[in-house]
mmCIF file of C-alpha atoms and ligand atoms in Angstrom:
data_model
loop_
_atom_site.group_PDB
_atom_site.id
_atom_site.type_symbol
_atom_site.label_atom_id
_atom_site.label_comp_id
_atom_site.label_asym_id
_atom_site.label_seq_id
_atom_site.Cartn_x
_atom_site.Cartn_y
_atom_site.Cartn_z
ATOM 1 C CA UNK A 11 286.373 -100.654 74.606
ATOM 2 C CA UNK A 12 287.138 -103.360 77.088
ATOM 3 C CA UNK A 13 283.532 -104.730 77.818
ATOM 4 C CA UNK A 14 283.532 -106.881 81.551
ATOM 5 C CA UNK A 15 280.934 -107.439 83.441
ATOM 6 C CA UNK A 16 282.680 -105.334 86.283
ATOM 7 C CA UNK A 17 283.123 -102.215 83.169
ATOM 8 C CA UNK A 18 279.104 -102.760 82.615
ATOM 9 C CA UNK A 19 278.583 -102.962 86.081
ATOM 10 C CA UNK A 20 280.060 -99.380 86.969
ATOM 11 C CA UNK A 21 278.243 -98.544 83.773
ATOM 12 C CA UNK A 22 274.770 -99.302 85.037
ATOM 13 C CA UNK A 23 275.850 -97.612 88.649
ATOM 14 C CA UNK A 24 276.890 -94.467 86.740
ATOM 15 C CA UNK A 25 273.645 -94.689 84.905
ATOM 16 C CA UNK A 26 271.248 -95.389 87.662
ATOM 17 C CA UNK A 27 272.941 -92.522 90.051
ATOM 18 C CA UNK A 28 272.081 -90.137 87.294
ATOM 19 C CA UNK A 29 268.449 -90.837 87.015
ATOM 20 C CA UNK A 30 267.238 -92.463 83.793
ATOM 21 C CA UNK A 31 264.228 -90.552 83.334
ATOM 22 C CA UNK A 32 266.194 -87.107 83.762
ATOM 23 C CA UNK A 33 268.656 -87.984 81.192
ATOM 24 C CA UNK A 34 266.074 -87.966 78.738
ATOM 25 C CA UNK A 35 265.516 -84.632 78.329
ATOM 26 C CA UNK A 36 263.881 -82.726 75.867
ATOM 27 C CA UNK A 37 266.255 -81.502 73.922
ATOM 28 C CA UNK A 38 266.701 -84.852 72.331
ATOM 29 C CA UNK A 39 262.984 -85.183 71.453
ATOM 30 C CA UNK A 40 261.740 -83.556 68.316
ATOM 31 C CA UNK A 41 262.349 -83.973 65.044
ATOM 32 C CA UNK A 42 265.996 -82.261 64.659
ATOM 33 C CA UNK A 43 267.926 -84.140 67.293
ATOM 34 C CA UNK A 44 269.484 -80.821 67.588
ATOM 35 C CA UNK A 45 271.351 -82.627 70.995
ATOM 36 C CA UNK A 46 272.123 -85.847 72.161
ATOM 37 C CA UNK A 47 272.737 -86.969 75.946
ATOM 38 C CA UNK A 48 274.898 -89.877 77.022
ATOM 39 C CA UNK A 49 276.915 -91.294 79.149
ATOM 40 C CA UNK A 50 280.773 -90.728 78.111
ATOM 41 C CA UNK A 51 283.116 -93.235 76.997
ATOM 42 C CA UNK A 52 286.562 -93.248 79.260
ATOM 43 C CA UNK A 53 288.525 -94.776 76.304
ATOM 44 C CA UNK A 54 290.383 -97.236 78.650
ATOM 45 C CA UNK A 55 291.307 -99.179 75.703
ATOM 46 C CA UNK A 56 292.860 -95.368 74.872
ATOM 47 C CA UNK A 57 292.168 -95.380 71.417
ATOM 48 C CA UNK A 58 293.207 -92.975 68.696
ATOM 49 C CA UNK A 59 290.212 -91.408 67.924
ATOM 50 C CA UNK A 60 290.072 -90.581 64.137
ATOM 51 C CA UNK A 61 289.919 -87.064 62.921
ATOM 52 C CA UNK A 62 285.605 -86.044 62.820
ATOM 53 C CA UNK A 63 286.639 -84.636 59.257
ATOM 54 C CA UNK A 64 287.994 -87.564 58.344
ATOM 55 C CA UNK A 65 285.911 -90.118 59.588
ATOM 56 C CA UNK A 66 282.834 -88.326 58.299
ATOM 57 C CA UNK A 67 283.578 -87.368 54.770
ATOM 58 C CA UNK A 68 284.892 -90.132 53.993
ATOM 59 C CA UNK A 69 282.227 -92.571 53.425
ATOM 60 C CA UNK A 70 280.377 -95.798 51.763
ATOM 61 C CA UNK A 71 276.731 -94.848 50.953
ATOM 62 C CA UNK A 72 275.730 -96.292 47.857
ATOM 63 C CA UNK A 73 272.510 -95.530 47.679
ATOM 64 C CA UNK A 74 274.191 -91.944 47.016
ATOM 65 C CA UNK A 75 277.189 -92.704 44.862
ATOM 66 C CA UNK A 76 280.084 -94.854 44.856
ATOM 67 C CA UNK A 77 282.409 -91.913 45.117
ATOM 68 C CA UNK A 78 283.043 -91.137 48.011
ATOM 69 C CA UNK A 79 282.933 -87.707 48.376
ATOM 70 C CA UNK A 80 280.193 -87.629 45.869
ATOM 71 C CA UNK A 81 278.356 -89.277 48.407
ATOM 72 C CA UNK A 82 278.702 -86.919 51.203
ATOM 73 C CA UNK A 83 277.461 -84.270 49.016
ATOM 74 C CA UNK A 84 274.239 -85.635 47.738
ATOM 75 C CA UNK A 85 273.566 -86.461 50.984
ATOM 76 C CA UNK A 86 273.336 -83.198 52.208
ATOM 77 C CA UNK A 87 269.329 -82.676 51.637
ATOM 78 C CA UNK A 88 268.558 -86.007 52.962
ATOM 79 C CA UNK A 89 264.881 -85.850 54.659
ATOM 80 C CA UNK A 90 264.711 -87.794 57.816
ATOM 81 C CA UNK A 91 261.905 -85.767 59.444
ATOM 82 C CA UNK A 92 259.121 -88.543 61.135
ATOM 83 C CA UNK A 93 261.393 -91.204 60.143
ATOM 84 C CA UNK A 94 259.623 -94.637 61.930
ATOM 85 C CA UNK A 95 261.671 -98.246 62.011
ATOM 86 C CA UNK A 96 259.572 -100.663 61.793
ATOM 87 C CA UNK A 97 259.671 -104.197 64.055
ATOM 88 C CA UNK A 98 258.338 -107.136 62.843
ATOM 89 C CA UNK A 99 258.721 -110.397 62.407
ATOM 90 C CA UNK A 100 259.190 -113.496 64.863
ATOM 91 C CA UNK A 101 258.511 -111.501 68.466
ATOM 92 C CA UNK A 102 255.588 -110.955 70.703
ATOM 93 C CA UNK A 103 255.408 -107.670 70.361
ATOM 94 C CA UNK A 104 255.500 -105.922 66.866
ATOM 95 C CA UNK A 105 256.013 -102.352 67.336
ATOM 96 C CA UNK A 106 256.856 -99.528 65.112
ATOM 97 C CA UNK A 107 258.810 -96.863 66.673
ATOM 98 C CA UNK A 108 259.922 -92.781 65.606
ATOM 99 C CA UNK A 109 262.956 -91.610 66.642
ATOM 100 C CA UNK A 110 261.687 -89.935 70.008
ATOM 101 C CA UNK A 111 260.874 -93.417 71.123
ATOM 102 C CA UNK A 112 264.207 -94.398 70.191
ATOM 103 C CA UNK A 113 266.058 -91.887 71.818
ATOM 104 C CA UNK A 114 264.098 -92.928 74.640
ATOM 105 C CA UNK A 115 266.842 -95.983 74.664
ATOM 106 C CA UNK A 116 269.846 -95.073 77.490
ATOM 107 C CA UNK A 117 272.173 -93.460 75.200
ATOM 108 C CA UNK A 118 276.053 -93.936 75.756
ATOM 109 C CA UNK A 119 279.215 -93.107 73.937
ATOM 110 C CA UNK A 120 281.019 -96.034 72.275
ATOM 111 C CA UNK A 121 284.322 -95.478 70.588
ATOM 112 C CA UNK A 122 284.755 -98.282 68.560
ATOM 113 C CA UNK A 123 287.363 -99.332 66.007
ATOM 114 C CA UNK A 124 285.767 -99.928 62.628
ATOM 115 C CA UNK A 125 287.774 -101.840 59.616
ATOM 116 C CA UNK A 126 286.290 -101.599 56.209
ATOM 117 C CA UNK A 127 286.906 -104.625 53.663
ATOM 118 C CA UNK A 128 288.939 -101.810 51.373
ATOM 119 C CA UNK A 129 291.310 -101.843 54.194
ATOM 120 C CA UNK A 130 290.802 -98.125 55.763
ATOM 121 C CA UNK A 131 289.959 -98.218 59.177
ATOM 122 C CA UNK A 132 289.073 -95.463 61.646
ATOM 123 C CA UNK A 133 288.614 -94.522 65.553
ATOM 124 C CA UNK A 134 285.048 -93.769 65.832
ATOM 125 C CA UNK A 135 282.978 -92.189 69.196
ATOM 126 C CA UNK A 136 279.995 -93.358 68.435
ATOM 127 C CA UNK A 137 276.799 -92.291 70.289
ATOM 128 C CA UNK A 138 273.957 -94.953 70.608
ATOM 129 C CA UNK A 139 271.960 -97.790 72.369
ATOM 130 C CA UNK A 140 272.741 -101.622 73.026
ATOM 131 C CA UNK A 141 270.842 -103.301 70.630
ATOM 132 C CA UNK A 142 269.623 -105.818 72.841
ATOM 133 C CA UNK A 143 267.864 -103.529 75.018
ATOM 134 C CA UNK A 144 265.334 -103.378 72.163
ATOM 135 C CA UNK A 145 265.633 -107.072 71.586
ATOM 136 C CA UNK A 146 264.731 -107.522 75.034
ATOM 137 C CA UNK A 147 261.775 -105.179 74.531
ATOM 138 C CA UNK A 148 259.452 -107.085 71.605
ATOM 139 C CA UNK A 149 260.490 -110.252 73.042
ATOM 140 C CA UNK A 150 261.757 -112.711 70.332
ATOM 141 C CA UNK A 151 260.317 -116.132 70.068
ATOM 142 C CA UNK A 152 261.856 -119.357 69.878
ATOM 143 C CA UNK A 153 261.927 -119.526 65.872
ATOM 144 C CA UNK A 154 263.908 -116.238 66.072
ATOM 145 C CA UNK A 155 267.545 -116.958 65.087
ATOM 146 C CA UNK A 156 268.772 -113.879 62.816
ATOM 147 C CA UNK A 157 267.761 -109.948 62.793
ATOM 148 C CA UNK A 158 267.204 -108.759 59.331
ATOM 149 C CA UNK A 159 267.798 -104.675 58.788
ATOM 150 C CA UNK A 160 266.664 -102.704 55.859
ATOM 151 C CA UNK A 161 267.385 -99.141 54.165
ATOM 152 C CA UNK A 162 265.221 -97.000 53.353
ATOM 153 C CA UNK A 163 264.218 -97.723 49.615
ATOM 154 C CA UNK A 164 263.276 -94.038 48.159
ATOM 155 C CA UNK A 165 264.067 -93.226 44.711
ATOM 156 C CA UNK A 166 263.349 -89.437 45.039
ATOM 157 C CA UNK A 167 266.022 -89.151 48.105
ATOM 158 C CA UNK A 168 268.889 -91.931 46.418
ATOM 159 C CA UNK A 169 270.171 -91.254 42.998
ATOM 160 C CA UNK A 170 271.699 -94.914 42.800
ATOM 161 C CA UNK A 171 267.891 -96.069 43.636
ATOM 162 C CA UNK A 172 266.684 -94.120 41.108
ATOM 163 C CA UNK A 173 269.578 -94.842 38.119
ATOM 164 C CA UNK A 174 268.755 -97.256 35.220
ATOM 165 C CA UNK A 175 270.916 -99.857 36.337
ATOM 166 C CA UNK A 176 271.718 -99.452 40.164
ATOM 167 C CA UNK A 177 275.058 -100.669 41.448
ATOM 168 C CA UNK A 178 273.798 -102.832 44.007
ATOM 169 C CA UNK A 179 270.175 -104.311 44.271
ATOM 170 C CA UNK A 180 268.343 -102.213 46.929
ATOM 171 C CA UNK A 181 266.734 -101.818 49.620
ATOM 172 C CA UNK A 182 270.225 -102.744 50.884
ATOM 173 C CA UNK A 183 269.665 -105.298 53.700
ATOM 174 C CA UNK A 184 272.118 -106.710 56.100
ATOM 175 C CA UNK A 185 271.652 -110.005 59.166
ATOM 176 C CA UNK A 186 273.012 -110.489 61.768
ATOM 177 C CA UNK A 187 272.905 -114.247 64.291
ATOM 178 C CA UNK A 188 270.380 -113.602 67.001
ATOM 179 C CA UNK A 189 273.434 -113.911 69.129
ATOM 180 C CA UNK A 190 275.961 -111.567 67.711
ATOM 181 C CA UNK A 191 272.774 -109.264 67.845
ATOM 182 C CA UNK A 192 272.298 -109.493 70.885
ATOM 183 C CA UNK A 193 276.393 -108.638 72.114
ATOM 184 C CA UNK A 194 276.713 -105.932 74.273
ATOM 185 C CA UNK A 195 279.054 -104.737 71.922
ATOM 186 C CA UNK A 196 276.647 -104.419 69.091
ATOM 187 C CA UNK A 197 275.211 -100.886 68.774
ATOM 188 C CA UNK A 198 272.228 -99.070 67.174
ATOM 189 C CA UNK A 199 274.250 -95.297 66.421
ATOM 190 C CA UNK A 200 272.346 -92.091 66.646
ATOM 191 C CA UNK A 201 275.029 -89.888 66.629
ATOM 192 C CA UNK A 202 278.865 -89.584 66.339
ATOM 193 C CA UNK A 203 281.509 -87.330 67.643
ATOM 194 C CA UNK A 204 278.701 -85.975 70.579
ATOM 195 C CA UNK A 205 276.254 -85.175 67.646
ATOM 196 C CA UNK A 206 273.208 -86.437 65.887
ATOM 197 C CA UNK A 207 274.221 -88.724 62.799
ATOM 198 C CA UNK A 208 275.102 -86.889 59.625
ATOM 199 C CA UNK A 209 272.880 -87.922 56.749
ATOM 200 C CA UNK A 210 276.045 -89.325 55.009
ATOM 201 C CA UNK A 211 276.900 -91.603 58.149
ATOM 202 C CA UNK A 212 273.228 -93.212 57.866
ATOM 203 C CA UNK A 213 271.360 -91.168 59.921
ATOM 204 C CA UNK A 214 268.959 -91.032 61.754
ATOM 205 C CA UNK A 215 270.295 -94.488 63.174
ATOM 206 C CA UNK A 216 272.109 -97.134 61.957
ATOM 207 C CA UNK A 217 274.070 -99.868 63.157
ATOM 208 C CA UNK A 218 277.421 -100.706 64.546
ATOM 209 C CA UNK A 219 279.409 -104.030 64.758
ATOM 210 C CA UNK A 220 282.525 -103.215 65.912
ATOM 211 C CA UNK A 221 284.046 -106.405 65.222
ATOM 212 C CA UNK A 222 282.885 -106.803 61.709
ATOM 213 C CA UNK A 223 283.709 -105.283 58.638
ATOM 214 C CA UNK A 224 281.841 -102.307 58.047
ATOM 215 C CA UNK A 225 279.546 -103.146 55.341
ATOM 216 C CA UNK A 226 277.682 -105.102 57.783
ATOM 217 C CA UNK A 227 276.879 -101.718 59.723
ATOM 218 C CA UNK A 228 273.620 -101.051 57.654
ATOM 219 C CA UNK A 229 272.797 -97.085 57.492
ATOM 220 C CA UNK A 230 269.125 -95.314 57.677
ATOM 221 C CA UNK A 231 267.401 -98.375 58.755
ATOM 222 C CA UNK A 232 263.694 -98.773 58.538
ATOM 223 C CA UNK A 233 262.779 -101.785 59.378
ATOM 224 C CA UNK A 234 264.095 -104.739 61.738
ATOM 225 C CA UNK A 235 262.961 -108.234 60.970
ATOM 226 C CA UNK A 236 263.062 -111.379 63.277
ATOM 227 C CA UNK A 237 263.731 -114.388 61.269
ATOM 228 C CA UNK A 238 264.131 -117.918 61.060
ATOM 229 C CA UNK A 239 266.670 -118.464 58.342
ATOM 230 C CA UNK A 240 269.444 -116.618 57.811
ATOM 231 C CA UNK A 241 268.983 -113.309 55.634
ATOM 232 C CA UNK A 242 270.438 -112.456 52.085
ATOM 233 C CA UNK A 243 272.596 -109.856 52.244
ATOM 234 C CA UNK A 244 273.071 -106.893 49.823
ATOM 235 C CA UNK A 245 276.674 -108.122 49.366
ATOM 236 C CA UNK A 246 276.384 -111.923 49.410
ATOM 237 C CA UNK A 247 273.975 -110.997 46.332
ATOM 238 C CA UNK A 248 276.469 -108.763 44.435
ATOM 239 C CA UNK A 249 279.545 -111.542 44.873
ATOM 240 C CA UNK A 250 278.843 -114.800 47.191
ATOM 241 C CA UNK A 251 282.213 -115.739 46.883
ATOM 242 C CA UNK A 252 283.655 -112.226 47.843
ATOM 243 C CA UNK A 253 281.149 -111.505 50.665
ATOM 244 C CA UNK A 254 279.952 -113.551 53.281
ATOM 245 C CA UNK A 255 277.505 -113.739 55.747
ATOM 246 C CA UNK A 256 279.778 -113.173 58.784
ATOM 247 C CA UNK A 257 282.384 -111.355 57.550
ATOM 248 C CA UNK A 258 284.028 -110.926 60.721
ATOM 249 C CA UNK A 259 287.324 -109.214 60.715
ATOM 250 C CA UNK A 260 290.192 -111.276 60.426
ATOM 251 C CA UNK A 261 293.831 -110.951 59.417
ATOM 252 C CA UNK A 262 294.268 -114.808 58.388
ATOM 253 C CA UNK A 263 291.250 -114.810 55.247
ATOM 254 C CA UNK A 264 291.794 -112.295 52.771
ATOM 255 C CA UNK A 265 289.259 -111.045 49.718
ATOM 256 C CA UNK A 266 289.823 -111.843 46.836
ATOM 257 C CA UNK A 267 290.919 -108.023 45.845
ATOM 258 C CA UNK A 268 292.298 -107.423 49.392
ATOM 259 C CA UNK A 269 294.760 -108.508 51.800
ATOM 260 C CA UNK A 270 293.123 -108.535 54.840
ATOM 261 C CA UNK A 271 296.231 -108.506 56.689
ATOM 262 C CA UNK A 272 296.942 -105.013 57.291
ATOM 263 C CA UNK A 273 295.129 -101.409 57.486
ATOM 264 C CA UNK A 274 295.419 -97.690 57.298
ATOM 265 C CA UNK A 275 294.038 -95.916 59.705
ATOM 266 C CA UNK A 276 292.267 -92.475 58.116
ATOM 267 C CA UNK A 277 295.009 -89.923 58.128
ATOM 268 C CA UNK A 278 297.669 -92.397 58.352
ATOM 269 C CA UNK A 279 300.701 -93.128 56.311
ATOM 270 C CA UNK A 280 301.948 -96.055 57.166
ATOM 271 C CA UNK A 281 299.705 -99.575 57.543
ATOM 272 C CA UNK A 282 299.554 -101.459 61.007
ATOM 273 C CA UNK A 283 298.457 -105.548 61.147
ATOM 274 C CA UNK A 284 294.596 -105.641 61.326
ATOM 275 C CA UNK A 285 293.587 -107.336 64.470
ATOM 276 C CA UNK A 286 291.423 -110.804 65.120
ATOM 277 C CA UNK A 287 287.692 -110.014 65.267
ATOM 278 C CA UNK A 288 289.238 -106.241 64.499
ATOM 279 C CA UNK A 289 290.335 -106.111 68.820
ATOM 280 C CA UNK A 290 287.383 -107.413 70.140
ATOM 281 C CA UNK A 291 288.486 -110.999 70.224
ATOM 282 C CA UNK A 292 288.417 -111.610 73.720
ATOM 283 C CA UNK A 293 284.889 -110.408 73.853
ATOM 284 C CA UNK A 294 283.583 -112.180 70.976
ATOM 285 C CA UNK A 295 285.234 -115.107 69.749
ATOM 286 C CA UNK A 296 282.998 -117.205 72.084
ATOM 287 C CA UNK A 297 280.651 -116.869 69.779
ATOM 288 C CA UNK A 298 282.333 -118.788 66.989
ATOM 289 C CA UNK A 299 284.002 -121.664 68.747
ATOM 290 C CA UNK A 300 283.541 -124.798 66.352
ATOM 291 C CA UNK A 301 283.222 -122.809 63.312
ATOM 292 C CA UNK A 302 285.769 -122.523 60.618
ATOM 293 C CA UNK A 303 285.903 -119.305 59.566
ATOM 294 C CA UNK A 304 287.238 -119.946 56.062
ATOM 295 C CA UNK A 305 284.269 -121.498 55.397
ATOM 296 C CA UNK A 306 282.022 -118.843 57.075
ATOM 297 C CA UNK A 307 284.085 -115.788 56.027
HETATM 298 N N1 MTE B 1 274.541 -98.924 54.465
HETATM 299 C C1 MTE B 1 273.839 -98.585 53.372
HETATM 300 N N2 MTE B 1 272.513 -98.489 53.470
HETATM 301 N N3 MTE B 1 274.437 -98.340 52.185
HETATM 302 C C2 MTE B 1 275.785 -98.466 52.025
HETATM 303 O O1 MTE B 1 276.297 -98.261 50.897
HETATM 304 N N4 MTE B 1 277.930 -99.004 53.073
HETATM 305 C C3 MTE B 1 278.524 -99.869 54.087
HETATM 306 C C4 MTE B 1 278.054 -99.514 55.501
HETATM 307 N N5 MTE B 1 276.613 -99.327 55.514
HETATM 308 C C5 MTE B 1 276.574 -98.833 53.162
HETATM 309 C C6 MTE B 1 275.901 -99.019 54.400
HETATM 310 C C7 MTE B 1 279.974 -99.854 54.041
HETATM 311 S S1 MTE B 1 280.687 -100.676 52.732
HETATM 312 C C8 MTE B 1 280.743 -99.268 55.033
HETATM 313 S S2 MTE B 1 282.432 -99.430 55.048
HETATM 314 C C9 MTE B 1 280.111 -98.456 56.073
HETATM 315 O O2 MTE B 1 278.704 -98.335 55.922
HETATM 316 C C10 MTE B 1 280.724 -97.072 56.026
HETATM 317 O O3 MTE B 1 280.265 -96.269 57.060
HETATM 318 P P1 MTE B 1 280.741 -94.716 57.052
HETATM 319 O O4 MTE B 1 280.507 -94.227 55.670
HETATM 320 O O5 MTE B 1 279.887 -94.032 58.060
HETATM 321 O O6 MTE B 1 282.170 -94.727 57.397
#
């Protein structure tokens, strides 16, 4: 993904030529999502994308199970029929929105590296919207400086909800700097691999930062909050000195269980050296000039 202003530029041109308001079509209204429209990626970064198998059967949900396959299989049944995210918080304009407003967004294709803190990493073509498009939309005020996201919390749909002692404390939340929100890079995913988010990938949208570890990229979210201080996350709760706040990827700071020095790519053998900000460093690293990211891991 190389993200210039001249890339966004023929981006917009593309867009506009094809007539916003036809690309919306109906077949991406309604409660199934049964298709999604977008404009393509042209992978001029010409990534490997990871095998769809792969990359969507093998997966963190908690809220299911720990195991990963485990996971994928409870999550088969999972009800997202007039599922509503809710937006709230420090804006002008509190609005709660279904999904047919939200596919309303201009959809595109985003094929994104993602890193997970295990150290498995995968090529994903994501489908989804800029999340500062709806930013832009309720109009943040001045005392805005983070974006809280929330999970669904629903014992009857999560087993892990539901269990006597739950692995992690839930509704799982995750934050985000009004700034690194606000990235062009920084997606909200309805779909992946041309199709409509599969229940174990956090449908019926979740989110996306590519230059993050995954964790960050909450699943199923319900609401969005606009926030003055900076949010408690699921995972600076479980282990503060394991998890931070930013937990951008980088190389140079390892976890205390991990190396963060190297990855394996889904379907890979052999490990490669994990990149700065996981590739994205030229795009992003502006945003963290002056800050020691030791400190703020
Ligand atoms: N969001 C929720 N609600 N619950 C989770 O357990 N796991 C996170 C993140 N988002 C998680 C979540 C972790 S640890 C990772 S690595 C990614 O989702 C995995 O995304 P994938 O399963 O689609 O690959």
């Amino acid at each position: 993904m190389n993200i210039t202003p001249e890339y966004l530029y023929q981006k917009r041109r593309k867009f506009l030529k094809l007539g916003i308001g036809a690309f919306v079509s109906s077949t991406l209204i309604g409660s199934k999502l049964s298709a999604l429209n977008f404009i393509k990626d042209k992978n001029l970064d010409n990534l490997k994308i990871s095998d769809e198998e792969l990359a969507t059967n093998y997966v963190n949900f908690y809220e299911f199970s720990t195991d990963k396959r485990k996971a994928v299989s409870l999550a088969q049944n999972f009800n997202t029929q007039n599922w509503k995210v809710e937006i709230s918080g420090e804006i002008e304009k509190p609005i709660t929105l279904n999904m047919e407003d939200i596919l309303k967004f201009p959809l595109e294709e985003r094929i994104y590296r993602f890193r997970c803190v295990e150290t498995w990493s995968m090529v994903v073509p994501w489908v989804g919207f800029e999340l500062r498009h709806l930013i832009e939309m309720v109009k943040p005020t001045n005392k805005a400086k983070f974006v809280k996201f929330t999970t669904l919390l629903d014992k009857n749909q999560f087993p892990d909800q539901a269990a006597l002692f739950p692995t992690i404390d839930y509704p799982y939340v995750e934050g985000l700097r009004i700034d690194e929100a606000m990235h062009p890079l920084t997606l909200l995913a309805v779909g992946m691999y041309k199709k409509p988010l599969k229940p174990q990938n956090g449908a019926p949208i979740r989110l996306v930062v590519p230059w993050k570890y995954g964790f960050k990229s909450i699943k199923s979210i319900v609401k969005i909050e606009f926030v003055k201080d900076q949010p408690r996350t699921t995972w600076q709760n479980y282990a503060p000195s394991e998890y931070g706040f930013y937990a951008n990827v980088n190389p140079n700071v390892s976890h205390p269980r991990w190396s963060q020095a190297n990855e394996r790519a889904l379907g890979d053998f052999f490990t490669k050296p994990t990149l700065m900000f996981n590739g994205y460093e030229k795009e992003v690293a502006k945003l963290y000039e002056g800050m020691d990211l030791r400190i703020n891991f």
